[in-house]
Tab-separated table of C-alpha atoms in Angstrom:
chain	number	residue	atom	x	y	z
X	1	UNK	CA	0.091	0.110	-0.092
X	2	UNK	CA	1.359	3.542	-0.865
X	3	UNK	CA	2.328	6.165	1.573
X	4	UNK	CA	-0.703	8.014	0.332
X	5	UNK	CA	-2.884	5.089	0.721
X	6	UNK	CA	-1.778	4.529	4.258
X	7	UNK	CA	-2.269	7.858	5.238
X	8	UNK	CA	-5.857	8.057	3.729
X	9	UNK	CA	-6.634	5.073	5.668
X	10	UNK	CA	-5.400	6.349	8.698
X	11	UNK	CA	-7.444	9.611	8.742
X	12	UNK	CA	-10.736	7.726	7.636
X	13	UNK	CA	-10.164	5.477	10.897
X	14	UNK	CA	-9.337	8.473	12.942
X	15	UNK	CA	-12.272	10.578	11.891
X	16	UNK	CA	-14.693	7.327	12.538
X	17	UNK	CA	-13.318	7.087	16.029
X	18	UNK	CA	-13.601	10.539	16.628
X	19	UNK	CA	-17.016	10.701	15.585
X	20	UNK	CA	-17.903	7.706	17.440
X	21	UNK	CA	-16.542	8.951	20.713
X	22	UNK	CA	-18.448	12.253	20.018
X	23	UNK	CA	-21.519	10.364	20.791
X	24	UNK	CA	-20.415	9.978	24.677
X	25	UNK	CA	-20.288	13.468	25.458
X	26	UNK	CA	-22.144	15.164	23.060
X	27	UNK	CA	-25.929	14.850	21.670
X	28	UNK	CA	-27.025	16.380	18.679
X	29	UNK	CA	-30.769	16.338	19.007
X	30	UNK	CA	-32.693	15.805	15.905
X	31	UNK	CA	-36.429	15.431	15.098
X	32	UNK	CA	-35.687	11.556	13.828
X	33	UNK	CA	-33.377	10.798	16.879
X	34	UNK	CA	-36.260	8.211	17.897
X	35	UNK	CA	-35.906	6.673	14.617
X	36	UNK	CA	-31.948	5.948	14.996
X	37	UNK	CA	-30.767	8.817	12.984
X	38	UNK	CA	-27.020	8.578	12.828
X	39	UNK	CA	-25.534	11.592	15.193
X	40	UNK	CA	-23.939	13.406	11.993
X	41	UNK	CA	-26.179	12.333	9.282
X	42	UNK	CA	-27.722	15.120	6.966
X	43	UNK	CA	-31.377	15.682	7.182
X	44	UNK	CA	-33.183	16.078	4.644
X	45	UNK	CA	-34.414	19.482	5.453
X	46	UNK	CA	-34.089	21.831	8.384
X	47	UNK	CA	-36.477	21.623	11.314
X	48	UNK	CA	-38.981	24.687	11.446
X	49	UNK	CA	-41.578	26.049	13.045
X	50	UNK	CA	-44.904	25.595	11.851
X	51	UNK	CA	-48.174	26.874	13.204
X	52	UNK	CA	-50.415	23.859	14.204
X	53	UNK	CA	-47.915	21.232	13.310
X	54	UNK	CA	-46.700	18.435	15.876
X	55	UNK	CA	-43.814	19.532	18.322
X	56	UNK	CA	-40.486	18.511	16.891
X	57	UNK	CA	-38.477	15.938	18.980
X	58	UNK	CA	-35.793	18.344	18.433
X	59	UNK	CA	-37.155	20.163	21.373
X	60	UNK	CA	-39.233	17.322	23.319
X	61	UNK	CA	-36.336	15.135	23.352
X	62	UNK	CA	-34.284	17.398	25.230
X	63	UNK	CA	-36.636	17.415	28.656
X	64	UNK	CA	-35.847	13.793	29.178
X	65	UNK	CA	-32.217	13.621	27.773
X	66	UNK	CA	-30.428	14.657	31.058
X	67	UNK	CA	-32.443	11.540	32.676
X	68	UNK	CA	-31.680	9.151	29.736
X	69	UNK	CA	-27.954	10.130	30.079
X	70	UNK	CA	-28.014	9.158	33.427
X	71	UNK	CA	-29.927	5.758	33.292
X	72	UNK	CA	-27.692	4.551	30.243
X	73	UNK	CA	-24.554	5.335	32.068
X	74	UNK	CA	-23.147	7.652	29.094
X	75	UNK	CA	-21.905	10.159	31.625
X	76	UNK	CA	-18.285	9.138	32.766
X	77	UNK	CA	-18.945	7.691	36.342
X	78	UNK	CA	-15.562	8.342	37.293
X	79	UNK	CA	-15.148	11.851	36.139
X	80	UNK	CA	-15.746	14.832	38.529
X	81	UNK	CA	-19.126	16.438	37.472
X	82	UNK	CA	-18.843	19.880	35.959
X	83	UNK	CA	-21.232	21.912	37.838
X	84	UNK	CA	-20.968	25.192	36.004
X	85	UNK	CA	-21.748	22.872	32.511
X	86	UNK	CA	-24.784	21.394	34.062
X	87	UNK	CA	-26.024	24.866	34.996
X	88	UNK	CA	-25.612	26.111	31.518
X	89	UNK	CA	-27.408	22.837	30.062
X	90	UNK	CA	-30.095	22.946	32.806
X	91	UNK	CA	-30.715	26.616	31.538
X	92	UNK	CA	-31.070	25.633	28.104
X	93	UNK	CA	-33.376	22.688	28.769
X	94	UNK	CA	-35.526	25.397	30.420
X	95	UNK	CA	-35.667	27.324	27.205
X	96	UNK	CA	-36.525	24.301	25.335
X	97	UNK	CA	-39.439	23.943	27.379
X	98	UNK	CA	-40.877	27.378	27.199
X	99	UNK	CA	-40.230	27.390	23.578
X	100	UNK	CA	-42.079	24.195	23.202
X	101	UNK	CA	-45.282	25.377	24.894
X	102	UNK	CA	-45.044	28.624	22.420
X	103	UNK	CA	-45.136	25.950	19.908
X	104	UNK	CA	-47.699	24.481	21.076
X	105	UNK	CA	-50.169	27.394	21.880
X	106	UNK	CA	-52.542	27.416	18.963
X	107	UNK	CA	-54.414	30.185	20.361
X	108	UNK	CA	-51.720	32.688	19.320
X	109	UNK	CA	-53.901	35.205	21.447
X	110	UNK	CA	-51.426	35.975	24.220
X	111	UNK	CA	-48.323	37.370	22.292
X	112	UNK	CA	-45.606	38.588	24.716
X	113	UNK	CA	-44.945	42.208	25.611
X	114	UNK	CA	-42.413	43.861	23.308
X	115	UNK	CA	-42.240	47.643	22.831
X	116	UNK	CA	-40.090	47.253	19.786
X	117	UNK	CA	-41.907	44.563	17.485
X	118	UNK	CA	-44.376	41.632	17.789
X	119	UNK	CA	-43.724	39.343	14.794
X	120	UNK	CA	-47.436	38.168	13.378
X	121	UNK	CA	-48.669	36.994	10.166
X	122	UNK	CA	-47.567	34.597	7.126
X	123	UNK	CA	-44.176	36.263	7.346
X	124	UNK	CA	-43.191	33.724	10.114
X	125	UNK	CA	-43.828	29.989	10.356
X	126	UNK	CA	-44.888	30.157	14.076
X	127	UNK	CA	-44.591	33.909	15.291
X	128	UNK	CA	-45.306	33.285	18.675
X	129	UNK	CA	-42.725	30.603	19.130
X	130	UNK	CA	-40.224	32.917	17.265
X	131	UNK	CA	-40.798	35.873	19.416
X	132	UNK	CA	-40.745	33.658	22.662
X	133	UNK	CA	-37.328	32.080	21.475
X	134	UNK	CA	-35.928	35.501	20.676
X	135	UNK	CA	-36.552	37.300	23.921
X	136	UNK	CA	-35.334	33.854	25.481
X	137	UNK	CA	-31.839	34.446	23.611
X	138	UNK	CA	-31.683	38.124	24.725
X	139	UNK	CA	-32.355	37.095	28.150
X	140	UNK	CA	-29.922	34.181	28.429
X	141	UNK	CA	-27.788	33.786	25.393
X	142	UNK	CA	-23.912	34.295	26.207
X	143	UNK	CA	-21.175	33.989	23.962
X	144	UNK	CA	-17.109	33.594	24.634
X	145	UNK	CA	-14.908	35.243	22.087
X	146	UNK	CA	-11.431	33.708	22.524
X	147	UNK	CA	-9.212	36.758	22.506
X	148	UNK	CA	-6.022	34.849	21.137
X	149	UNK	CA	-5.157	35.987	17.541
X	150	UNK	CA	-3.934	39.107	16.216
X	151	UNK	CA	-5.637	41.426	13.361
X	152	UNK	CA	-5.885	41.655	10.463
X	153	UNK	CA	-6.590	37.630	10.413
X	154	UNK	CA	-8.256	37.827	13.788
X	155	UNK	CA	-10.900	39.664	15.377
X	156	UNK	CA	-11.395	41.986	12.308
X	157	UNK	CA	-12.376	41.534	8.610
X	158	UNK	CA	-13.684	43.450	5.518
X	159	UNK	CA	-16.715	45.474	6.243
X	160	UNK	CA	-17.874	46.467	2.237
X	161	UNK	CA	-18.051	44.944	-0.734
X	162	UNK	CA	-19.340	41.220	-0.892
X	163	UNK	CA	-18.262	39.693	2.228
X	164	UNK	CA	-19.027	42.501	4.243
X	165	UNK	CA	-21.187	40.518	6.773
X	166	UNK	CA	-18.166	38.710	8.003
X	167	UNK	CA	-16.205	41.465	8.787
X	168	UNK	CA	-19.272	43.411	10.239
X	169	UNK	CA	-19.966	40.530	12.351
X	170	UNK	CA	-16.649	40.236	13.574
X	171	UNK	CA	-16.201	43.831	14.468
X	172	UNK	CA	-19.913	43.902	15.983
X	173	UNK	CA	-18.952	41.021	18.578
X	174	UNK	CA	-15.617	42.717	19.510
X	175	UNK	CA	-17.689	45.617	20.914
X	176	UNK	CA	-20.613	43.772	22.018
X	177	UNK	CA	-21.575	43.996	25.715
X	178	UNK	CA	-24.929	42.175	25.666
X	179	UNK	CA	-24.080	38.722	24.341
X	180	UNK	CA	-20.412	38.893	25.020
X	181	UNK	CA	-19.239	37.213	28.233
X	182	UNK	CA	-15.490	37.239	29.588
X	183	UNK	CA	-16.372	34.008	31.653
X	184	UNK	CA	-16.089	30.734	29.538
X	185	UNK	CA	-17.812	28.939	32.364
X	186	UNK	CA	-20.964	30.689	31.854
X	187	UNK	CA	-20.954	30.692	28.015
X	188	UNK	CA	-23.192	28.872	25.937
X	189	UNK	CA	-21.084	29.285	22.741
X	190	UNK	CA	-17.514	29.910	21.836
X	191	UNK	CA	-16.848	32.011	19.031
X	192	UNK	CA	-13.306	31.338	16.792
X	193	UNK	CA	-12.888	34.822	15.603
X	194	UNK	CA	-10.954	34.208	12.582
X	195	UNK	CA	-11.519	35.736	9.006
X	196	UNK	CA	-11.377	33.372	5.955
X	197	UNK	CA	-11.491	36.767	3.791
X	198	UNK	CA	-8.571	38.184	5.563
X	199	UNK	CA	-6.326	34.708	5.820
X	200	UNK	CA	-6.764	34.577	2.150
X	201	UNK	CA	-5.938	38.273	1.593
X	202	UNK	CA	-2.929	38.114	3.761
X	203	UNK	CA	-1.462	34.571	3.563
X	204	UNK	CA	-2.863	33.232	0.175
X	205	UNK	CA	-0.633	33.598	-2.894
X	206	UNK	CA	-2.272	34.107	-5.852
X	207	UNK	CA	0.531	32.470	-7.994
X	208	UNK	CA	1.297	29.907	-6.015
X	209	UNK	CA	-2.355	29.239	-5.015
X	210	UNK	CA	-1.375	27.178	-1.663
X	211	UNK	CA	-4.652	26.317	0.034
X	212	UNK	CA	-2.783	25.079	2.848
X	213	UNK	CA	-2.711	28.344	4.407
X	214	UNK	CA	-6.234	27.963	5.704
X	215	UNK	CA	-5.300	24.428	6.996
X	216	UNK	CA	-2.119	25.868	8.919
X	217	UNK	CA	-4.059	28.909	10.339
X	218	UNK	CA	-7.413	27.367	11.146
X	219	UNK	CA	-5.943	24.145	12.411
X	220	UNK	CA	-3.209	26.102	14.279
X	221	UNK	CA	-5.580	28.277	16.133
X	222	UNK	CA	-8.067	25.254	16.914
X	223	UNK	CA	-4.799	23.759	18.280
X	224	UNK	CA	-4.187	26.934	20.574
X	225	UNK	CA	-7.157	27.009	22.128
X	226	UNK	CA	-8.102	23.664	22.691
X	227	UNK	CA	-4.792	23.575	24.584
X	228	UNK	CA	-5.194	26.435	26.456
X	229	UNK	CA	-8.988	26.187	27.419
X	230	UNK	CA	-11.109	23.037	28.471
X	231	UNK	CA	-14.050	23.905	26.371
X	232	UNK	CA	-13.319	22.625	22.742
X	233	UNK	CA	-12.070	19.325	24.060
X	234	UNK	CA	-15.058	18.606	26.261
X	235	UNK	CA	-17.614	18.798	23.333
X	236	UNK	CA	-15.246	18.028	20.446
X	237	UNK	CA	-15.977	21.621	19.145
X	238	UNK	CA	-19.996	21.168	19.140
X	239	UNK	CA	-20.880	24.455	20.994
X	240	UNK	CA	-18.394	26.404	19.051
X	241	UNK	CA	-18.986	28.456	16.003
X	242	UNK	CA	-17.116	30.103	13.112
X	243	UNK	CA	-18.624	32.358	10.569
X	244	UNK	CA	-17.790	33.107	7.408
X	245	UNK	CA	-19.183	34.539	3.958
X	246	UNK	CA	-16.492	33.935	1.697
X	247	UNK	CA	-16.858	31.178	-1.064
X	248	UNK	CA	-14.217	29.172	0.635
X	249	UNK	CA	-15.593	29.333	3.867
X	250	UNK	CA	-16.600	25.801	3.951
X	251	UNK	CA	-13.163	24.835	2.803
X	252	UNK	CA	-11.645	26.567	5.767
X	253	UNK	CA	-13.082	23.952	8.077
X	254	UNK	CA	-12.149	20.965	6.125
X	255	UNK	CA	-8.968	20.770	7.830
X	256	UNK	CA	-10.028	20.142	11.350
X	257	UNK	CA	-12.666	17.297	11.038
X	258	UNK	CA	-14.373	18.453	14.596
X	259	UNK	CA	-15.046	21.862	12.933
X	260	UNK	CA	-16.394	20.513	10.060
X	261	UNK	CA	-18.449	17.761	11.696
X	262	UNK	CA	-19.607	19.024	15.012
X	263	UNK	CA	-19.205	22.526	15.136
X	264	UNK	CA	-21.744	25.249	14.333
X	265	UNK	CA	-20.463	26.828	10.804
X	266	UNK	CA	-22.394	30.185	9.701
X	267	UNK	CA	-21.981	30.343	6.090
X	268	UNK	CA	-23.253	32.541	3.223
X	269	UNK	CA	-22.526	29.357	1.108
X	270	UNK	CA	-25.086	27.061	2.644
X	271	UNK	CA	-25.128	24.593	0.047
X	272	UNK	CA	-26.384	21.151	1.187
X	273	UNK	CA	-24.644	19.255	-1.855
X	274	UNK	CA	-21.302	20.197	-0.130
X	275	UNK	CA	-22.207	18.930	3.048
X	276	UNK	CA	-23.820	22.042	4.692
X	277	UNK	CA	-26.115	20.540	7.762
X	278	UNK	CA	-28.765	22.783	8.709
X	279	UNK	CA	-29.054	20.877	12.070
X	280	UNK	CA	-25.700	22.315	13.062
X	281	UNK	CA	-24.979	24.749	10.567
X	282	UNK	CA	-26.659	27.865	10.192
X	283	UNK	CA	-27.189	29.886	6.925
X	284	UNK	CA	-26.568	34.062	7.075
X	285	UNK	CA	-27.586	36.418	4.339
X	286	UNK	CA	-24.812	37.662	1.753
X	287	UNK	CA	-24.909	41.372	1.680
X	288	UNK	CA	-23.014	43.662	-0.806
X	289	UNK	CA	-22.108	46.971	0.890
X	290	UNK	CA	-20.219	48.281	-2.197
X	291	UNK	CA	-18.872	51.437	-0.427
X	292	UNK	CA	-19.376	50.281	3.311
X	293	UNK	CA	-22.058	52.739	3.656
X	294	UNK	CA	-25.143	51.255	5.613
X	295	UNK	CA	-27.522	54.336	5.326
X	296	UNK	CA	-30.248	54.843	2.585
X	297	UNK	CA	-30.221	51.070	1.131
X	298	UNK	CA	-34.002	50.797	1.271
X	299	UNK	CA	-36.967	51.997	-0.521
X	300	UNK	CA	-38.601	51.520	-4.053
X	301	UNK	CA	-41.812	52.356	-5.819
X	302	UNK	CA	-45.085	50.987	-4.314
X	303	UNK	CA	-46.665	47.858	-5.933
X	304	UNK	CA	-49.132	50.230	-8.382
X	305	UNK	CA	-46.180	51.974	-9.980
X	306	UNK	CA	-44.009	48.710	-10.451
X	307	UNK	CA	-44.258	48.740	-14.355
X	308	UNK	CA	-41.527	45.973	-15.232
X	309	UNK	CA	-42.469	42.367	-14.471
X	310	UNK	CA	-38.695	41.111	-13.855
X	311	UNK	CA	-35.393	42.265	-13.969
X	312	UNK	CA	-32.015	40.851	-13.906
X	313	UNK	CA	-28.446	42.047	-15.008
X	314	UNK	CA	-25.356	39.820	-14.151
X	315	UNK	CA	-22.537	37.914	-15.821
X	316	UNK	CA	-23.050	34.138	-16.365
X	317	UNK	CA	-21.447	32.418	-13.538
X	318	UNK	CA	-21.813	29.242	-12.606
X	319	UNK	CA	-24.269	26.494	-13.925
X	320	UNK	CA	-27.655	27.985	-13.478
X	321	UNK	CA	-26.979	31.508	-14.836
X	322	UNK	CA	-25.573	30.550	-18.546
X	323	UNK	CA	-29.211	28.706	-19.000
X	324	UNK	CA	-31.264	31.632	-17.722
X	325	UNK	CA	-29.375	34.064	-19.600
X	326	UNK	CA	-29.554	31.833	-22.949
X	327	UNK	CA	-33.238	31.346	-22.608
X	328	UNK	CA	-34.071	35.139	-21.673
X	329	UNK	CA	-31.269	37.538	-22.429
X	330	UNK	CA	-32.684	40.381	-23.864
X	331	UNK	CA	-35.780	38.271	-25.641
X	332	UNK	CA	-38.674	39.617	-23.700
X	333	UNK	CA	-40.198	43.257	-23.068
X	334	UNK	CA	-41.632	42.513	-19.898
X	335	UNK	CA	-38.698	40.474	-18.248
X	336	UNK	CA	-35.539	42.636	-19.013
X	337	UNK	CA	-32.730	40.263	-18.550
X	338	UNK	CA	-29.102	41.768	-19.526
X	339	UNK	CA	-25.561	40.463	-18.977
X	340	UNK	CA	-24.007	43.801	-19.432
X	341	UNK	CA	-26.650	46.532	-18.178
X	342	UNK	CA	-27.243	49.323	-20.850
X	343	UNK	CA	-25.496	52.571	-19.880
X	344	UNK	CA	-29.006	54.455	-19.906
X	345	UNK	CA	-30.162	52.176	-17.004
X	346	UNK	CA	-29.421	52.553	-13.405
X	347	UNK	CA	-29.130	48.915	-11.860
X	348	UNK	CA	-30.618	50.292	-8.267
X	349	UNK	CA	-33.681	51.976	-10.015
X	350	UNK	CA	-34.384	48.996	-12.265
X	351	UNK	CA	-34.737	47.123	-9.147
X	352	UNK	CA	-36.861	49.731	-7.140
X	353	UNK	CA	-39.427	49.841	-10.242
X	354	UNK	CA	-39.554	46.172	-10.716
X	355	UNK	CA	-42.218	44.052	-9.721
X	356	UNK	CA	-39.781	40.564	-9.491
X	357	UNK	CA	-36.148	40.762	-9.187
X	358	UNK	CA	-34.688	37.550	-10.287
X	359	UNK	CA	-31.945	36.026	-8.397
X	360	UNK	CA	-30.105	32.898	-10.034
X	361	UNK	CA	-27.362	31.206	-8.125
X	362	UNK	CA	-23.956	32.322	-9.784
X	363	UNK	CA	-20.784	30.252	-8.829
X	364	UNK	CA	-22.254	29.667	-5.284
X	365	UNK	CA	-25.677	29.310	-4.014
X	366	UNK	CA	-26.113	32.351	-2.305
X	367	UNK	CA	-26.515	35.797	-4.029
X	368	UNK	CA	-26.333	39.334	-2.651
X	369	UNK	CA	-29.151	39.898	-5.210
X	370	UNK	CA	-31.567	38.584	-2.564
X	371	UNK	CA	-30.932	41.211	-0.109
X	372	UNK	CA	-30.710	44.018	-2.528
X	373	UNK	CA	-34.054	42.827	-4.066
X	374	UNK	CA	-35.398	43.041	-0.414
X	375	UNK	CA	-33.883	46.520	0.218
X	376	UNK	CA	-35.462	47.611	-2.730
X	377	UNK	CA	-38.963	46.146	-1.907
X	378	UNK	CA	-38.710	43.821	-4.918
X	379	UNK	CA	-40.316	40.425	-4.527
X	380	UNK	CA	-37.167	38.013	-4.899
X	381	UNK	CA	-37.413	34.960	-7.362
X	382	UNK	CA	-35.154	32.629	-6.365
X	383	UNK	CA	-33.509	30.055	-8.732
X	384	UNK	CA	-31.132	27.864	-7.071
X	385	UNK	CA	-30.671	24.352	-5.936
X	386	UNK	CA	-29.465	22.863	-2.629
X	387	UNK	CA	-29.622	26.130	-0.952
X	388	UNK	CA	-30.602	26.590	2.760
X	389	UNK	CA	-31.991	30.133	2.919
X	390	UNK	CA	-30.965	32.498	5.452
X	391	UNK	CA	-33.175	32.318	8.804
X	392	UNK	CA	-35.725	29.789	7.161
X	393	UNK	CA	-35.950	28.472	10.768
X	394	UNK	CA	-38.404	31.261	11.451
X	395	UNK	CA	-38.977	33.092	8.362
X	396	UNK	CA	-41.810	31.696	5.877
X	397	UNK	CA	-40.097	32.547	2.511
X	398	UNK	CA	-43.045	31.426	0.338
X	399	UNK	CA	-44.786	34.462	1.939
X	400	UNK	CA	-42.311	37.358	0.671
X	401	UNK	CA	-40.585	35.324	-2.575
X	402	UNK	CA	-40.924	33.241	-5.390
X	403	UNK	CA	-38.846	29.912	-5.714
X	404	UNK	CA	-38.633	28.557	-9.284
X	405	UNK	CA	-36.808	25.395	-10.139
X	406	UNK	CA	-33.940	25.250	-12.615
X	407	UNK	CA	-35.799	22.908	-15.223
X	408	UNK	CA	-38.903	25.501	-14.908
X	409	UNK	CA	-36.483	28.536	-16.425
X	410	UNK	CA	-38.358	28.405	-19.807
X	411	UNK	CA	-41.784	29.057	-17.856
X	412	UNK	CA	-40.617	31.802	-15.521
X	413	UNK	CA	-42.702	34.525	-17.302
X	414	UNK	CA	-45.731	32.344	-17.194
X	415	UNK	CA	-45.396	31.416	-13.608
X	416	UNK	CA	-44.791	35.030	-12.908
X	417	UNK	CA	-47.879	36.209	-14.813
X	418	UNK	CA	-50.120	33.477	-13.108
X	419	UNK	CA	-49.364	35.198	-9.692
X	420	UNK	CA	-52.845	36.847	-8.834
X	421	UNK	CA	-52.576	40.606	-8.146
X	422	UNK	CA	-53.967	40.324	-4.394
X	423	UNK	CA	-51.271	37.862	-3.713
X	424	UNK	CA	-48.435	39.665	-5.506
X	425	UNK	CA	-49.660	42.939	-3.054
X	426	UNK	CA	-49.484	40.841	0.142
X	427	UNK	CA	-45.900	39.592	-0.817
X	428	UNK	CA	-44.727	42.971	-1.637
X	429	UNK	CA	-45.878	44.165	1.637
X	430	UNK	CA	-43.954	41.512	3.015
X	431	UNK	CA	-40.813	42.458	1.557
X	432	UNK	CA	-41.339	45.257	3.340
X	433	UNK	CA	-41.964	43.950	6.461
X	434	UNK	CA	-39.129	41.395	6.446
X	435	UNK	CA	-36.528	44.339	5.754
X	436	UNK	CA	-35.713	44.827	9.480
X	437	UNK	CA	-34.191	41.033	9.652
X	438	UNK	CA	-31.920	41.818	6.813
X	439	UNK	CA	-30.757	45.387	7.844
X	440	UNK	CA	-27.048	46.448	8.875
X	441	UNK	CA	-27.279	48.761	11.823
X	442	UNK	CA	-24.064	50.436	13.494
X	443	UNK	CA	-24.649	49.888	16.500
X	444	UNK	CA	-27.300	46.745	15.946
X	445	UNK	CA	-30.618	47.154	16.944
X	446	UNK	CA	-32.926	44.543	18.064
X	447	UNK	CA	-34.252	42.088	15.214
X	448	UNK	CA	-31.853	43.230	12.671
X	449	UNK	CA	-29.275	41.018	10.608
X	450	UNK	CA	-26.649	40.866	13.449
X	451	UNK	CA	-29.325	39.951	16.018
X	452	UNK	CA	-30.993	37.349	13.404
X	453	UNK	CA	-27.346	35.797	12.685
X	454	UNK	CA	-27.339	35.324	16.774
X	455	UNK	CA	-30.431	33.872	16.848
X	456	UNK	CA	-29.656	31.361	14.340
X	457	UNK	CA	-26.744	30.496	16.572
X	458	UNK	CA	-29.048	30.012	19.575
X	459	UNK	CA	-31.163	27.793	17.643
X	460	UNK	CA	-28.382	25.271	16.876
X	461	UNK	CA	-27.132	25.581	20.653
X	462	UNK	CA	-30.412	24.357	21.597
X	463	UNK	CA	-30.117	21.141	19.363
X	464	UNK	CA	-27.227	20.092	21.017
X	465	UNK	CA	-26.478	18.729	24.555
X	466	UNK	CA	-23.061	18.992	26.207
X	467	UNK	CA	-21.772	16.413	29.116
X	468	UNK	CA	-18.746	16.346	31.059
């Protein structure tokens, strides 16, 4: 056997042993847990809060898992109990119970008091449960940010252009005083504050193209914090998270098996065909802040003044856009589709006066056009494959967007024309309502994109039970 095959065999065996040992101290709660779903298998879809639906085992099993662990002897009998960790897990168990109670409330007649916002209507899969969970997050959730590492690779990132959310989240967490805690024993999750964009910007040679810079930097950082603190090793990283909007965000986690298989990965590139696991991974929106400016990003014509049926302008990147452009580029007076926008047209103004803004995936599943459409109060038309939409745990995307399968691209105009006027008006109103969840504010404001990302991480932490 060659040296390469020996190394591959060793890595596979080590990875199997690693994942098997994780079952001893970490339980990832899934809706199919009672059916014997393997610990890290990929579910068919993310669990959601659906009004009137049965309570997912995701929450209900959490209420009995502590007792089951004690009965089954999974807890190490000779190891000293970690009372601080047990206190953290007990608080999460109470939160699960309260959210389950909200999910089961069919009356929806007693919304929680909130001076800023009460979610309601079909914009949310279950508005009351979302509200309860959000308020519990605000009250309880604590994030420990590892302080090791120096800028520009750690603790900072780009705050403009297509990868802006990566830098903005890093910067907001650095100055956060609400969720961030200096006490690692009191934290629910632990943030690995590296920027994939900055690693590649500072260390990646475009000529040599040695992607091992990701392995050296990310792997070295995990070894550093796991050697200095107890938190990574006790959960195999299951209560840790990384965040990246770069196309290579998922690739950056390949080199640390625990980071790839057990940790929470918050990614713009939320592609299930590339092993994005919505049980533990969270999708965040891609927001292109061309200049870094966050003011005056929203606004558009009312529905009655939107004279263009559909609009798209962009290069034929990836596999979907070439097929889309081949069929529709400059071939219809109602669907205005361009590879290169004519100089007489303004891209932002075209979105602001279009009924539908077409958002086909490019090289990666995510597209900044989705948020651009929401900002322009234009109903997004999503053409993608294997894409887990941002905040789809709580947002009902069908209420404010149109999802068109790739094989239905030739029927796009027919699909849009068949949407009744009253339904379109409701969708367009919902686009305006959902804007607040995609807005960038400095400093962050309740329910904005920063807080929605935090909430997505909170939900993934609720899916995990960690034992010493």
